[in-house]
Each structure stands twice: as C-alpha cells, then as structure tokens.
C-alpha cells in the first residue's frame, strides 16, 4: 500500500485558510513559526509540508488534519 500526498491541494488549502482568516504570508509565518519561504513553497505546491508544520497550521486554523491534508491510498 502507498499513500500519495497531493502538495498542490494542500497548498491550496493553506492559501484558502490563510485568506479566510485575513492573514498575510508574513503574519502567518510569525504566528506559526514557519519560514515565509516555506509557506510560499507550500502554497504553490513546490514543497511538501512536514507533519509538524501541518499540525501547527491545523491548530492555528482549528481544522482537523484529515480536512487539511489531501492524499490518496493506493493498494
């Protein structure tokens, strides 16, 4: 069994949540303790987010990890 993570959809989720909460990249970076460049790369789907950082963002946005992460299980 393999799990495929969809970085573009996760990035889109981050962007949507950030905008819904009226936060700039700079503000979110400071709140989450995540480098601004990393957030930019996550939102664009160029880089895979770590579990630790995903949990931090889920906590800040008050969302479940399952609603935040986009993945597909392949048997």
mmCIF file of C-alpha atoms in Angstrom:
data_model
loop_
_atom_site.group_PDB
_atom_site.id
_atom_site.type_symbol
_atom_site.label_atom_id
_atom_site.label_comp_id
_atom_site.label_asym_id
_atom_site.label_seq_id
_atom_site.Cartn_x
_atom_site.Cartn_y
_atom_site.Cartn_z
ATOM 1 C CA UNK A 1 0.000 0.000 0.000
ATOM 2 C CA UNK A 2 1.241 3.505 -0.894
ATOM 3 C CA UNK A 3 -0.004 6.911 0.139
ATOM 4 C CA UNK A 4 0.339 9.745 -2.354
ATOM 5 C CA UNK A 5 0.269 13.272 -0.937
ATOM 6 C CA UNK A 6 -1.122 15.994 -3.194
ATOM 7 C CA UNK A 7 1.058 19.024 -2.443
ATOM 8 C CA UNK A 8 -0.908 21.360 -4.720
ATOM 9 C CA UNK A 9 -4.203 20.680 -2.940
ATOM 10 C CA UNK A 10 -2.593 21.069 0.480
ATOM 11 C CA UNK A 11 -1.068 24.345 -0.674
ATOM 12 C CA UNK A 12 -4.444 25.498 -1.906
ATOM 13 C CA UNK A 13 -5.958 24.595 1.483
ATOM 14 C CA UNK A 14 -3.298 26.662 3.255
ATOM 15 C CA UNK A 15 -3.949 29.652 0.997
ATOM 16 C CA UNK A 16 -7.732 29.430 1.432
ATOM 17 C CA UNK A 17 -7.487 29.100 5.226
ATOM 18 C CA UNK A 18 -4.978 31.945 5.408
ATOM 19 C CA UNK A 19 -7.201 34.238 3.335
ATOM 20 C CA UNK A 20 -10.363 33.270 5.244
ATOM 21 C CA UNK A 21 -8.565 34.272 8.428
ATOM 22 C CA UNK A 22 -7.338 37.549 6.900
ATOM 23 C CA UNK A 23 -3.672 36.694 7.347
ATOM 24 C CA UNK A 24 -0.801 37.645 5.082
ATOM 25 C CA UNK A 25 2.062 35.244 4.447
ATOM 26 C CA UNK A 26 4.185 37.373 6.785
ATOM 27 C CA UNK A 27 1.592 37.257 9.578
ATOM 28 C CA UNK A 28 1.096 33.509 9.252
ATOM 29 C CA UNK A 29 4.849 32.974 9.231
ATOM 30 C CA UNK A 30 5.196 34.828 12.532
ATOM 31 C CA UNK A 31 2.180 33.147 14.157
ATOM 32 C CA UNK A 32 3.162 29.629 13.115
ATOM 33 C CA UNK A 33 6.931 29.962 13.446
ATOM 34 C CA UNK A 34 7.313 28.732 9.871
ATOM 35 C CA UNK A 35 9.707 30.445 7.456
ATOM 36 C CA UNK A 36 7.970 32.703 4.934
ATOM 37 C CA UNK A 37 9.738 30.980 2.009
ATOM 38 C CA UNK A 38 8.473 27.611 3.224
ATOM 39 C CA UNK A 39 4.880 28.886 3.343
ATOM 40 C CA UNK A 40 5.224 30.295 -0.171
ATOM 41 C CA UNK A 41 6.547 26.943 -1.403
ATOM 42 C CA UNK A 42 3.780 25.027 0.398
ATOM 43 C CA UNK A 43 1.062 27.239 -1.075
ATOM 44 C CA UNK A 44 2.481 26.835 -4.581
ATOM 45 C CA UNK A 45 2.769 23.063 -4.167
ATOM 46 C CA UNK A 46 6.522 23.142 -4.766
ATOM 47 C CA UNK A 47 7.388 21.650 -1.402
ATOM 48 C CA UNK A 48 5.803 19.020 0.820
ATOM 49 C CA UNK A 49 4.813 20.238 4.277
ATOM 50 C CA UNK A 50 6.139 18.370 7.300
ATOM 51 C CA UNK A 51 3.718 16.694 9.675
ATOM 52 C CA UNK A 52 4.901 19.010 12.466
ATOM 53 C CA UNK A 53 4.135 22.145 10.443
ATOM 54 C CA UNK A 54 0.820 20.742 9.221
ATOM 55 C CA UNK A 55 -0.218 20.147 12.840
ATOM 56 C CA UNK A 56 0.801 23.704 13.765
ATOM 57 C CA UNK A 57 -1.305 25.154 10.938
ATOM 58 C CA UNK A 58 -4.262 22.900 11.755
ATOM 59 C CA UNK A 59 -4.115 24.100 15.340
ATOM 60 C CA UNK A 60 -3.959 27.759 14.298
ATOM 61 C CA UNK A 61 -6.852 27.382 11.859
ATOM 62 C CA UNK A 62 -8.804 24.993 14.105
ATOM 63 C CA UNK A 63 -9.207 22.293 11.447
ATOM 64 C CA UNK A 64 -8.747 18.525 11.555
ATOM 65 C CA UNK A 65 -5.653 17.131 9.877
ATOM 66 C CA UNK A 66 -7.866 14.924 7.667
ATOM 67 C CA UNK A 67 -9.615 18.024 6.338
ATOM 68 C CA UNK A 68 -6.296 19.788 5.784
ATOM 69 C CA UNK A 69 -4.251 17.085 4.063
ATOM 70 C CA UNK A 70 -5.112 15.743 0.643
ATOM 71 C CA UNK A 71 -3.953 12.213 -0.058
ATOM 72 C CA UNK A 72 -4.765 9.056 -1.961
ATOM 73 C CA UNK A 73 -4.189 5.498 -0.761
ATOM 74 C CA UNK A 74 -3.111 3.047 -3.471
ATOM 75 C CA UNK A 75 -3.213 -0.681 -2.814
#
